[in-house]
Short mmCIF file of C-alpha atoms in Angstrom, two decimals:
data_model
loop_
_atom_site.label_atom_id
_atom_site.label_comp_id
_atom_site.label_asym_id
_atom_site.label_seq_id
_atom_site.Cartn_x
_atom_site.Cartn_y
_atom_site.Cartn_z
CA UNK A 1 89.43 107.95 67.92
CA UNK A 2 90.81 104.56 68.31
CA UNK A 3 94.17 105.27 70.84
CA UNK A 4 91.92 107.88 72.30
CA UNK A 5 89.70 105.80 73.93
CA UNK A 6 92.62 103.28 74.40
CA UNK A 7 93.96 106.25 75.99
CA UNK A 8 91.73 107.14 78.63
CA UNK A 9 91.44 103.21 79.47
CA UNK A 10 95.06 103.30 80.77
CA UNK A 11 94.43 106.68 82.77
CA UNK A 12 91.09 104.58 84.16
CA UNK A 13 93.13 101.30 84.82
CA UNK A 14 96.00 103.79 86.05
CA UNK A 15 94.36 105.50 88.85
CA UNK A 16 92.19 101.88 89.77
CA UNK A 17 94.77 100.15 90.62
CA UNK A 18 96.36 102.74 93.11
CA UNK A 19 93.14 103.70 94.42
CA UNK A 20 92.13 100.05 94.89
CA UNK A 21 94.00 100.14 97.72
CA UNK A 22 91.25 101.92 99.69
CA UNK A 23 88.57 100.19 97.61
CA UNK A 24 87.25 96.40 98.22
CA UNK A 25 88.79 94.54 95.97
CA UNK A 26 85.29 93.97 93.81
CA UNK A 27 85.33 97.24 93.20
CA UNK A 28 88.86 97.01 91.77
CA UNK A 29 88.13 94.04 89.57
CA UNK A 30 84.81 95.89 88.23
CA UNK A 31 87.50 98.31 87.16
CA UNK A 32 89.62 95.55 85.58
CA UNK A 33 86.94 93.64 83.67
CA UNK A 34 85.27 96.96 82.47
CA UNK A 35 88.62 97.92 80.71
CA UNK A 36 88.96 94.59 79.37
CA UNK A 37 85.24 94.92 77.87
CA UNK A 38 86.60 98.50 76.11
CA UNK A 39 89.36 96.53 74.72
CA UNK A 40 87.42 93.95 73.44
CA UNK A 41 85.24 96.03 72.23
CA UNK A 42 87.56 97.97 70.09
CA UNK A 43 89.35 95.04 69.04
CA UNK A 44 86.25 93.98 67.26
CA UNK A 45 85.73 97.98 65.75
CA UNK A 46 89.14 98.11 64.55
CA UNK A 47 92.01 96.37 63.02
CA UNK A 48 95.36 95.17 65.45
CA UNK A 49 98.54 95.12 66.00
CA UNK A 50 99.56 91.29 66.26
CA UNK A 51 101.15 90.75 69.42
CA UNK A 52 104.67 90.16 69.58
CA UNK A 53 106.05 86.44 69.72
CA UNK A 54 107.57 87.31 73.34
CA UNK A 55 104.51 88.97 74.72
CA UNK A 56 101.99 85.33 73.28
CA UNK A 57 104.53 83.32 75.10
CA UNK A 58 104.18 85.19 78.27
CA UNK A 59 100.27 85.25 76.97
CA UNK A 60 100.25 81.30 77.03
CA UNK A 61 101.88 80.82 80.57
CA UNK A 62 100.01 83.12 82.18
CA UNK A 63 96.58 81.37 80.80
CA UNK A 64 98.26 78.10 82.01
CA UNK A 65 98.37 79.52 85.31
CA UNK A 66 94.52 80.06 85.20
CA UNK A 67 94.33 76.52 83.87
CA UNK A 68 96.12 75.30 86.80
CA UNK A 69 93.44 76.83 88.87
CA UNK A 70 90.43 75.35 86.64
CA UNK A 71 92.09 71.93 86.64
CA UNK A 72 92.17 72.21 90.40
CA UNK A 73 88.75 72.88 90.66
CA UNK A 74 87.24 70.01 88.83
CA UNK A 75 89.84 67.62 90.57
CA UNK A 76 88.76 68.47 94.62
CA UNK A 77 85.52 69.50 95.36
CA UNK A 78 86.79 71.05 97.84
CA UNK A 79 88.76 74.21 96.02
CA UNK A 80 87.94 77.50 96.83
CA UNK A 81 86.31 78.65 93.92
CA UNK A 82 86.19 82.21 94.78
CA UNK A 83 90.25 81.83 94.48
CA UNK A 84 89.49 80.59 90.73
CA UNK A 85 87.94 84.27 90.10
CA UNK A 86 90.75 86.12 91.70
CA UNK A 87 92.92 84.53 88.46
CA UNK A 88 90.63 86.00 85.71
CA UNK A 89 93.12 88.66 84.93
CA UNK A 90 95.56 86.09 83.66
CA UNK A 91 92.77 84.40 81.77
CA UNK A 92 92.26 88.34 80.38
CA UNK A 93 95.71 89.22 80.05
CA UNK A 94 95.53 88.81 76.10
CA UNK A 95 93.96 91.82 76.31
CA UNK A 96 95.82 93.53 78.30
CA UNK A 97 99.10 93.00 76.22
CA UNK A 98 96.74 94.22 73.28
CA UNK A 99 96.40 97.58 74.89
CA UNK A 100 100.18 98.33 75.98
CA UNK A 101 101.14 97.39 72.95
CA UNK A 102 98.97 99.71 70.77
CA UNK A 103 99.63 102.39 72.86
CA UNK A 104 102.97 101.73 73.25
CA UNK A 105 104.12 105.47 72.76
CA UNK A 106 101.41 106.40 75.77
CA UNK A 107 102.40 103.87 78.19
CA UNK A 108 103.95 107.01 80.13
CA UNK A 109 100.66 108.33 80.74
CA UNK A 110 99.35 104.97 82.85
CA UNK A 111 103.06 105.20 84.98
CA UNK A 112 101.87 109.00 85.99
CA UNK A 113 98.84 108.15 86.70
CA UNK A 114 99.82 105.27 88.81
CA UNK A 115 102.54 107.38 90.72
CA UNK A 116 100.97 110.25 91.20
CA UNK A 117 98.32 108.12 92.21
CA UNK A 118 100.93 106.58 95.14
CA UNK A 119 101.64 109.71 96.01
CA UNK A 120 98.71 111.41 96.99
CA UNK A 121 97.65 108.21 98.79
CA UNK A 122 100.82 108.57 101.05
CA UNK A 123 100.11 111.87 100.91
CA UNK A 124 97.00 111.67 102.28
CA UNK A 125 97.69 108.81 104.76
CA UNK A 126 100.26 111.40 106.23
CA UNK A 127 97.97 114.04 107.03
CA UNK A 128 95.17 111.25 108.64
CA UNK A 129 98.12 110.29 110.83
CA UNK A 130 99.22 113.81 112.11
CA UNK A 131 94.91 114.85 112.63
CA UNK A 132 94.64 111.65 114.72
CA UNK A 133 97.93 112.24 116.65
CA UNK A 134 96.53 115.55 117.53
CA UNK A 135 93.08 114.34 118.31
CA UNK A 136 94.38 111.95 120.70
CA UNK A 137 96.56 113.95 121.85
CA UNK A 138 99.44 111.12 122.64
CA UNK A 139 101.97 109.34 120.18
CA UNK A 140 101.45 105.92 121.24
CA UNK A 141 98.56 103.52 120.69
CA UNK A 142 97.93 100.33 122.79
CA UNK A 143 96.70 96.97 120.83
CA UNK A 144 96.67 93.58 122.31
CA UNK A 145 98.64 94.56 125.52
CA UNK A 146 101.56 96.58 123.05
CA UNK A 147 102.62 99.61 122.25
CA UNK A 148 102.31 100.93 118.78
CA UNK A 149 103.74 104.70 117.12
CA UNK A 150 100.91 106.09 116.78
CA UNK A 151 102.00 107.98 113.16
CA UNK A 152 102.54 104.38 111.82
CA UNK A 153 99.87 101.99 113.28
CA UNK A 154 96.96 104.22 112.63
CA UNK A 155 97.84 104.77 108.59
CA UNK A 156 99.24 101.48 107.96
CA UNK A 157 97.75 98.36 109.99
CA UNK A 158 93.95 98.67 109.19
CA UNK A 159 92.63 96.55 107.32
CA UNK A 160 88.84 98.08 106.40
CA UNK A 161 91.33 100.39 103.56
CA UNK A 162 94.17 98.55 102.85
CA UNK A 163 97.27 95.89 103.27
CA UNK A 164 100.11 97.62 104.16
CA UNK A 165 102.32 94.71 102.21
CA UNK A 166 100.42 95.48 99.02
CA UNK A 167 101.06 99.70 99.87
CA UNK A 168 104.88 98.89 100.70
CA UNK A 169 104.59 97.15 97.04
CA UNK A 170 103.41 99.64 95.20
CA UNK A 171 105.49 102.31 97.16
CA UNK A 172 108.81 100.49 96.29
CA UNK A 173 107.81 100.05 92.61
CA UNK A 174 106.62 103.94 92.18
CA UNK A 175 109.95 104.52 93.30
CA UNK A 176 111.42 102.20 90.67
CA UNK A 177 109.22 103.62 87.65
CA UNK A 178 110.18 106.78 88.36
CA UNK A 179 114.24 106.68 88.54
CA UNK A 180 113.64 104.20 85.39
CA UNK A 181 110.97 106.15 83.13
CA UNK A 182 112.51 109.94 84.26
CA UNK A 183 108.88 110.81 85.22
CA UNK A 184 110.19 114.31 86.83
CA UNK A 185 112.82 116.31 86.34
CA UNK A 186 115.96 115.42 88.11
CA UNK A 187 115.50 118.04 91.56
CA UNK A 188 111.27 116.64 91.78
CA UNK A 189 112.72 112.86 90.93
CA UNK A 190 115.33 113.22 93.93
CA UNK A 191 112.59 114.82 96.38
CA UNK A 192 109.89 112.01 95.51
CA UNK A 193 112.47 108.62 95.74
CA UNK A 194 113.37 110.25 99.19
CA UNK A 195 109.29 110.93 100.29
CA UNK A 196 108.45 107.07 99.39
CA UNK A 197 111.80 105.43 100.78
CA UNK A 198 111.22 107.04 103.73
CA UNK A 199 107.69 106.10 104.16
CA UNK A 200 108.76 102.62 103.37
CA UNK A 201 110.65 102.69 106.31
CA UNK A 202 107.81 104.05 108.15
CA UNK A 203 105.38 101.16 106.43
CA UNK A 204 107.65 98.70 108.57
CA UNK A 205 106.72 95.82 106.63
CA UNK A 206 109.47 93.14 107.11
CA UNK A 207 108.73 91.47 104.14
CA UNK A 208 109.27 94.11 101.91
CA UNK A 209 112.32 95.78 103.55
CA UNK A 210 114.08 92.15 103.33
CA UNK A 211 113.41 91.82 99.93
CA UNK A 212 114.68 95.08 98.91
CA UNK A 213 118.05 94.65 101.20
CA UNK A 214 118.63 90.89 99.86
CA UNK A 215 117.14 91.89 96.39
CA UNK A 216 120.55 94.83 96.66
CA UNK A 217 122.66 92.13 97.34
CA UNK A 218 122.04 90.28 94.87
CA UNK A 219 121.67 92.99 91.90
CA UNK A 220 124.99 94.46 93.20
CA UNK A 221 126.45 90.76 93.01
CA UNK A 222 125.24 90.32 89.11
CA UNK A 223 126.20 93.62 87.63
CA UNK A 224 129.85 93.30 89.72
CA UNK A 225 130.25 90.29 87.59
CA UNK A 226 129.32 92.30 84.32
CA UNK A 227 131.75 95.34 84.77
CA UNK A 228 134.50 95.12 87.64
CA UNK A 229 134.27 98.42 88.50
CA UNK A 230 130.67 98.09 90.60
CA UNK A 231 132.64 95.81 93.22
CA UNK A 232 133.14 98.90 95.66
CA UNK A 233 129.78 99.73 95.56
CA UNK A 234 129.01 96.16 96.29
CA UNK A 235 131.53 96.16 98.94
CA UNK A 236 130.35 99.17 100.52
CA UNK A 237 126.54 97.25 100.75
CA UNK A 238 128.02 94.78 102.45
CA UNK A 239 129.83 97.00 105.11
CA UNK A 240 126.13 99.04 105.38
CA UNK A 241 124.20 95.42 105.73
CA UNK A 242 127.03 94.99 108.59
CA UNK A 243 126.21 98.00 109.93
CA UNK A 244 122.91 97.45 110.25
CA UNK A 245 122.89 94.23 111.53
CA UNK A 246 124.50 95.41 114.76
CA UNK A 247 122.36 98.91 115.27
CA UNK A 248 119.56 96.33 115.12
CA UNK A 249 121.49 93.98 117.68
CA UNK A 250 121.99 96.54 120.08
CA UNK A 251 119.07 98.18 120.01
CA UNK A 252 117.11 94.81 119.80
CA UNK A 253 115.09 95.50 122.68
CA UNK A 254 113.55 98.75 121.79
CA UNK A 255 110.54 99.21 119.89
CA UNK A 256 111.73 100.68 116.83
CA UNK A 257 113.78 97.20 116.29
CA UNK A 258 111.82 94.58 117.74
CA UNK A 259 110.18 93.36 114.82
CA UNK A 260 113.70 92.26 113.36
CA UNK A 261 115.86 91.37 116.04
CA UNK A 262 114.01 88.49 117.09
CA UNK A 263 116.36 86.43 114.06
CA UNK A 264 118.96 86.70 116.55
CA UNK A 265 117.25 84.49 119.05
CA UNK A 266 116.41 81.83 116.49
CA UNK A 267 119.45 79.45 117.43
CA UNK A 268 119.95 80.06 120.78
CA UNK A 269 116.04 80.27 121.90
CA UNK A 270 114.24 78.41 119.57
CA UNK A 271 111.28 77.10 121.88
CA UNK A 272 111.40 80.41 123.14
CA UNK A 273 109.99 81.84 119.79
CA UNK A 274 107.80 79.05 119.30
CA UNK A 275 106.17 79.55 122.45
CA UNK A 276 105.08 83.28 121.34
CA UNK A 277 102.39 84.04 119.13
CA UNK A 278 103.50 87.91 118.18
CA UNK A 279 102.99 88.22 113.89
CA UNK A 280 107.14 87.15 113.50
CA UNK A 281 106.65 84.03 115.60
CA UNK A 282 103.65 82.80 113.39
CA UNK A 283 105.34 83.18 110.32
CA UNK A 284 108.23 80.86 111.53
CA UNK A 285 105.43 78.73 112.57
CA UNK A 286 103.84 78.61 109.35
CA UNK A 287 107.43 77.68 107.45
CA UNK A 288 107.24 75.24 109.80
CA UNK A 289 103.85 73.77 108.89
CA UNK A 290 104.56 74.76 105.07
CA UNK A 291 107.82 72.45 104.60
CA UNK A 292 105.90 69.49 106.58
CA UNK A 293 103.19 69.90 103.25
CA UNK A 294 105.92 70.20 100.61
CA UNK A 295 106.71 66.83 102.36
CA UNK A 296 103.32 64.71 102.15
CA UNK A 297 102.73 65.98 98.87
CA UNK A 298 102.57 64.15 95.49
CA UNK A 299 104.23 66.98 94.03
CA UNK A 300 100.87 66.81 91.67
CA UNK A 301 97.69 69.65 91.11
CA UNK A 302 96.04 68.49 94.59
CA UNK A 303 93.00 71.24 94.43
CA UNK A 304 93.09 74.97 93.91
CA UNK A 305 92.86 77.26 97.19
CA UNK A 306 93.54 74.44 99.19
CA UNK A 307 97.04 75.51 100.85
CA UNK A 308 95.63 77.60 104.10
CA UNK A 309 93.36 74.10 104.89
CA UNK A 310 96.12 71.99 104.21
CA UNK A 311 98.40 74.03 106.40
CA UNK A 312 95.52 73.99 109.73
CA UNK A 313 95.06 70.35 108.86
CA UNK A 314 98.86 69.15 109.37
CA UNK A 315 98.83 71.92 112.49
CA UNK A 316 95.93 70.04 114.34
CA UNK A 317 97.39 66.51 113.61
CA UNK A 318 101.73 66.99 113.74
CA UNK A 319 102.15 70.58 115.68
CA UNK A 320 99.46 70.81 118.09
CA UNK A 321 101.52 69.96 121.27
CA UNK A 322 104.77 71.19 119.69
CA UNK A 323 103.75 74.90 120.01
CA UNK A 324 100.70 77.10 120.04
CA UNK A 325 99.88 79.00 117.14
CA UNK A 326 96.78 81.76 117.21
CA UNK A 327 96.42 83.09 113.75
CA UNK A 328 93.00 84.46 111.85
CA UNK A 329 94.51 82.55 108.63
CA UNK A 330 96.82 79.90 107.67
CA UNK A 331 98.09 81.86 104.67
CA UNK A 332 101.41 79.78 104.04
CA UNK A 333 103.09 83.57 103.46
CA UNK A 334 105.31 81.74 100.28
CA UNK A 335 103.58 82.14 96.85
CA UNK A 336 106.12 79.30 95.91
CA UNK A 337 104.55 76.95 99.11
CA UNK A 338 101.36 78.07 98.37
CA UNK A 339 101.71 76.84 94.47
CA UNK A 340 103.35 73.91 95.19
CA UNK A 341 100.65 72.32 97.75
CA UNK A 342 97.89 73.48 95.02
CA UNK A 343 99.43 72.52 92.17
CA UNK A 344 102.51 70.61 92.60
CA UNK A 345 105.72 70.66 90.37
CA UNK A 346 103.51 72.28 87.80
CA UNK A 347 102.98 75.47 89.94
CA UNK A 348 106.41 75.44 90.95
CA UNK A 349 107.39 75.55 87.40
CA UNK A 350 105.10 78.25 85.52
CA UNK A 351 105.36 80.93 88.31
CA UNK A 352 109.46 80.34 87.76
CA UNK A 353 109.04 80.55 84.12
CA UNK A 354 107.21 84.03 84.42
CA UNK A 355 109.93 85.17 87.04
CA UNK A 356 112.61 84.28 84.63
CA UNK A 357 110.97 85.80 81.44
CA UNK A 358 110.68 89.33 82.76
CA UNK A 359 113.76 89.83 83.81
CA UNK A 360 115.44 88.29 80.86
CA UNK A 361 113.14 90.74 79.37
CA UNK A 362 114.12 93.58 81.41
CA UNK A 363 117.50 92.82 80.93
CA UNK A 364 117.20 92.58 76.71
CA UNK A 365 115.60 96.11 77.53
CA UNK A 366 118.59 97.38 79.84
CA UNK A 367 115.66 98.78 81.77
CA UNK A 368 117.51 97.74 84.89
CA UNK A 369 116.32 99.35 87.40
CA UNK A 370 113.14 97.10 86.56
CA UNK A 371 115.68 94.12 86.49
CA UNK A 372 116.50 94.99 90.63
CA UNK A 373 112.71 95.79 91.07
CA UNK A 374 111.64 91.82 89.90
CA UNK A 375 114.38 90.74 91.97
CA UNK A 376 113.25 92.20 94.64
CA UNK A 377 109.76 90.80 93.78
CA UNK A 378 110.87 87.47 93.66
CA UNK A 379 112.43 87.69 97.08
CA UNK A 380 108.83 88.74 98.29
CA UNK A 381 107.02 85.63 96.43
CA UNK A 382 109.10 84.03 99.16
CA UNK A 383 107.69 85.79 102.12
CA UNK A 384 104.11 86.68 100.72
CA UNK A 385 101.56 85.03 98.92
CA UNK A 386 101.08 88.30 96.47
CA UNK A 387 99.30 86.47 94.08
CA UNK A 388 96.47 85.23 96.34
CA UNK A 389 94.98 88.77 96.40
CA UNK A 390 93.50 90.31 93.17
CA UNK A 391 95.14 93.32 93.80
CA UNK A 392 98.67 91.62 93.66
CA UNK A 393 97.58 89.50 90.61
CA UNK A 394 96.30 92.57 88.84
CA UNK A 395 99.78 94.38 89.45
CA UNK A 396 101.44 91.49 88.06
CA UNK A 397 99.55 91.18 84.89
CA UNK A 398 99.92 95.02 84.19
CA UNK A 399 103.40 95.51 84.96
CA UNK A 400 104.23 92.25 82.61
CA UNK A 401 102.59 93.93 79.87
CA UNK A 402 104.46 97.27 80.83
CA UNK A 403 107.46 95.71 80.63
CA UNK A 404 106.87 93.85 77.20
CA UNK A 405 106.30 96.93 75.53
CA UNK A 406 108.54 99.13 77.25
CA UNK A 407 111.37 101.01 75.07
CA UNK A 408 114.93 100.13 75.47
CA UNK A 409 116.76 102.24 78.08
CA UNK A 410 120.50 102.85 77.74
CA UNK A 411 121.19 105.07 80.92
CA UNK A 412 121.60 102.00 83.53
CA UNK A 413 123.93 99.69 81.19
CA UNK A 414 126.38 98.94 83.15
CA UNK A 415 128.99 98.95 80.07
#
């Protein structure tokens, strides 16, 4: 009766986190905290597993974390304390680890959930696009004076359902579950990577794309140094990243390229980019603001939520005649940034340390597939502040757990 319950908690948590994406976030938490109450709840009925020593040091850095964000708290008044909630799942993630790891042997059931889950969402977004193509009766759609694809914009840019960084996310890592875990059979497995890379092209968001193309790179560069005979494949990359480099150079002008071409223009019109306020202009305007923080920091736990003020305060008094810069936030778009002008050196140091641990993890594991997904995840740290959103915290308390209790995978050893 025990792992039956525990069972259906995982298909719960499975299908909540997915379909948070069209929920508020509350409502996704309420999901969270309610399947930390069953767990508690049985931990007190019955007798447990002790965790493993791996998983309680994980355990204690992650609860550091929340500490960071309590400590913060007390020291400025001035914290966002509704930031301090969004953290509760590492306070909870004792819990979490507790429920993996009894149901170690059923942790396959929560992945199906979850990717089926991604699925039907994409699914579904697909057929809302083509009905409102239809219903409009044109391909385009016109915001703020530009011109959008209709197919994408309407599915993927509004923000009363979802982020599309945080469906890009999940996309990429359904994608990596499945060629890791053998969810299908080898025809469906082929049919489904191709359905979510292409709509991960379709999603369009930078971020993610450059994290999966440097995140390549980089996994093609370690496991060429393990075994020899990967170099071709790594040399072959490098002639596709070549390639296309200049299809986005020539066709830098065009709308399908746009978004990414602008990186050409960043030595030879500088001001020029600056002076624009498009979404790719801000975020070089926010590095901008975020490395002039980094600066007039202590390097010391300065408050908790505190980055986005920090970052409009040092904009009104340094940048304000440099360039113009029209945002709705001053998210500092770096999780590392964003940790650092919280929480100093200490920030800096315990999101590293749980980067580090999961891949060395993954890697003990030879689930490497999960090794190029973290990568990749790290890469994005750099470019998005995932873990300011519950949604991206929850993700990354779950999948740690996942991966601490995951079996060992032979297939991708690159012997």
């Amino acid at each position: 009766m025990k792992n039956l319950n525990l069972k259906y908690c995982l298909v719960a948590l499975g299908c909540a986190t997915i379909f948070g994406l069209f929920l508020k976030e509350n409502f996704s938490v309420i999901f969270f905290i309610a399947f930390v109450c069953l767990i508690m709840v049985n931990l007190i009925k019955e007798k447990s597993i002790p965790l493993q020593k791996s998983s309680k040091i994980i355990i204690a850095l992650m609860i550091i974390y929340f500490l960071l964000g309590v400590i913060g708290v007390i020291i400025n008044p001035e914290s966002k304390k509704n930031y301090l909630t969004r953290l509760l799942p590492f306070l909870f993630s004792p819990f979490i680890f507790y429920a993996f790891q009894q149901l170690r042997n059923n942790n396959i059931l929560f992945l199906r959930c979850f990717v089926l889950g991604n699925l039907l969402l994409l699914s579904f977004l697909d057929i809302w696009a083509i009905f409102d193509m239809i219903s409009n009766q044109s391909f385009f759609v016109i915001k703020g004076g530009r011109e959008y694809y209709r197919f994408l914009y309407t599915r993927y840019t509004n923000p009363n359902y979802f982020n599309h960084i945080y469906l890009s996310l999940y996309s990429f890592l359904s994608a990596m579950l499945i060629h890791e875990f053998k969810l299908t059979t080898n025809r469906l497995q082929w049919i489904t990577l191709s359905y979510i890379f292409i709509h991960l092209v379709m999603i369009s968001s930078r971020a993610m794309i450059i994290s999966i193309l440097f995140g390549s790179l980089i996994y093609l560069f370690i496991i060429s140094i393990i075994k020899k005979k990967y170099l071709k494949y790594l040399f072959i990359y490098l002639f596709l990243i070549a390639s296309l480099f200049s299809i986005t150079y020539l066709f830098k002008n065009t709308l399908l390229f746009n978004r990414y071409s602008q990186v050409f223009e960043w030595y030879g019109k500088r001001d020029d980019i600056l002076k624009r306020n498009y979404s790719i202009n801000n975020r070089i305007k926010i590095y901008i603001l975020g490395s002039s923080a980094i600066e007039e920091s202590s390097g010391g736990i300065q408050g908790t939520g505190i980055a986005e003020e920090k970052i409009k305060t040092i904009y009104s008094k340094k940048f304000k005649d440099e360039f113009p810069f029209k945002t709705k936030t001053y998210n500092t778009h770096n999780q590392f940034i964003n940790n650092y002008i919280d929480w100093g050196y200490a920030g800096i140091i315990i999101l590293s340390l749980l980067l580090i641990l999961i891949i060395k993890q993954a890697i003990e594991k030879h689930n490497y597939t999960l090794v190029y997904f973290w990568i990749c995840f790290t890469i994005l740290l750099m470019m998005e502040c995932i873990l300011y959103r519950q949604r991206g915290i929850m993700l990354f308390v779950i999948l740690f757990a996942l991966i601490a209790n995951s079996p060992k995978n032979n297939i991708l050893n690159p012997k």
